[in-house]
Amino acid sequence: SASGPVIKDKMNKTFSSRRLEVVSICPSVGELKERWPALFTEAQIIEEFRRITTVSLVETFMLKLDEYTPGLLQLMRAKGGAAGSKMRPLLDTLNDTQSIEKKRDVVICCLISYLGERREDLFHDCQECEDYTDDMMKVIVIHNIMAEEDPSDVFIVIEGNQVMEGCGSRTKACVLLMGLIYALNLEYPKELKNTFDTFQKLFLQLDGAKLLNKVHSLKNKLMQCTHISPLVPRGSFVQT
């Protein structure tokens, strides 16, 4: 829109005072939404994340997720126990005709289970808008009974406030939620600490030196996966 550059310029100029307010006063999300409504748009979440970290939020996350996906799928398919049982039905839905968005969503859902955390602590799937005023941090996924495949809406709730709607997919919602967590200086939900640590350190490449134990173990296993570690695929130099 025509107002885009104007808003961007204003948000750039007010960044340091806004950052001071967010970090030192810690206003509620409701108050911040009133004070800085532009901060709760996709464009400005991406910009604010770049101002704070210099990292390109969506591109970096998606690129690293896609890069790690072959290795992640290899590890997920080999996983036994309760986590393996939870992941199997989702992994079985993967096929060649599936869109990249659906594949990413499956990988994200399985990643949570793989790390021993609960999908329902992040995603609330429902058929119509339910009461979310008690939700501290959730991605609400609305399914329209008439439309079998895609969710009809995916939105983010923080501190009982709907802060971002029209996310389109679970993965995109997770990316924007990471942006909001940085922009609003929020803490990760404790029950999803490994999932968010993976989002931050593996997919966004931020503070990668300090990994939680489970995430460290995951990273090491990914490095051993044939798809990621060698720059040249095995068997490329076949002697004739």
PDB file of C-alpha atoms in Angstrom, residues 46 54-69 104-105 108 171-179 198-206:
ATOM      1  CA  ILE A  46       9.589  -8.891   9.637  1.00  0.00           C
ATOM      2  CA  THR A  54      19.770  -8.064  11.252  1.00  0.00           C
ATOM      3  CA  VAL A  55      18.372 -11.466  10.182  1.00  0.00           C
ATOM      4  CA  SER A  56      15.796 -11.871   7.427  1.00  0.00           C
ATOM      5  CA  LEU A  57      13.031 -13.664   9.372  1.00  0.00           C
ATOM      6  CA  VAL A  58      10.934 -15.579   6.842  1.00  0.00           C
ATOM      7  CA  GLU A  59      13.632 -16.351   4.267  1.00  0.00           C
ATOM      8  CA  THR A  60      16.152 -17.593   6.844  1.00  0.00           C
ATOM      9  CA  PHE A  61      13.670 -19.784   8.726  1.00  0.00           C
ATOM     10  CA  MET A  62      12.204 -21.387   5.587  1.00  0.00           C
ATOM     11  CA  LEU A  63      15.607 -21.871   3.956  1.00  0.00           C
ATOM     12  CA  LYS A  64      17.111 -23.629   6.983  1.00  0.00           C
ATOM     13  CA  LEU A  65      13.947 -25.658   7.626  1.00  0.00           C
ATOM     14  CA  ASP A  66      13.995 -26.888   4.015  1.00  0.00           C
ATOM     15  CA  GLU A  67      17.731 -27.559   4.215  1.00  0.00           C
ATOM     16  CA  TYR A  68      17.332 -29.646   7.375  1.00  0.00           C
ATOM     17  CA  THR A  69      14.154 -31.421   6.211  1.00  0.00           C
ATOM     18  CA  ARG A 104       6.797 -27.969   6.155  1.00  0.00           C
ATOM     19  CA  ASP A 105       3.729 -28.148   8.399  1.00  0.00           C
ATOM     20  CA  ILE A 108       7.119 -28.743  12.237  1.00  0.00           C
ATOM     21  CA  THR A 171       4.832 -22.982   9.672  1.00  0.00           C
ATOM     22  CA  LYS A 172       4.258 -19.366   8.647  1.00  0.00           C
ATOM     23  CA  ALA A 173       2.498 -18.780  11.982  1.00  0.00           C
ATOM     24  CA  CYS A 174       5.525 -20.223  13.833  1.00  0.00           C
ATOM     25  CA  VAL A 175       7.857 -17.909  11.909  1.00  0.00           C
ATOM     26  CA  LEU A 176       5.738 -14.825  12.644  1.00  0.00           C
ATOM     27  CA  LEU A 177       5.377 -15.920  16.275  1.00  0.00           C
ATOM     28  CA  MET A 178       9.187 -15.980  16.542  1.00  0.00           C
ATOM     29  CA  GLY A 179       9.209 -12.448  15.137  1.00  0.00           C
ATOM     30  CA  THR A 198      15.368 -25.240  17.572  1.00  0.00           C
ATOM     31  CA  PHE A 199      13.443 -22.471  15.807  1.00  0.00           C
ATOM     32  CA  GLN A 200      15.876 -19.866  17.123  1.00  0.00           C
ATOM     33  CA  LYS A 201      19.217 -21.604  16.910  1.00  0.00           C
ATOM     34  CA  LEU A 202      18.884 -24.039  14.015  1.00  0.00           C
ATOM     35  CA  PHE A 203      16.349 -22.328  11.730  1.00  0.00           C
ATOM     36  CA  LEU A 204      17.154 -18.659  12.481  1.00  0.00           C
ATOM     37  CA  GLN A 205      20.860 -19.220  13.275  1.00  0.00           C
ATOM     38  CA  LEU A 206      20.782 -16.964  16.349  1.00  0.00           C
TER      39      LEU A 206
END
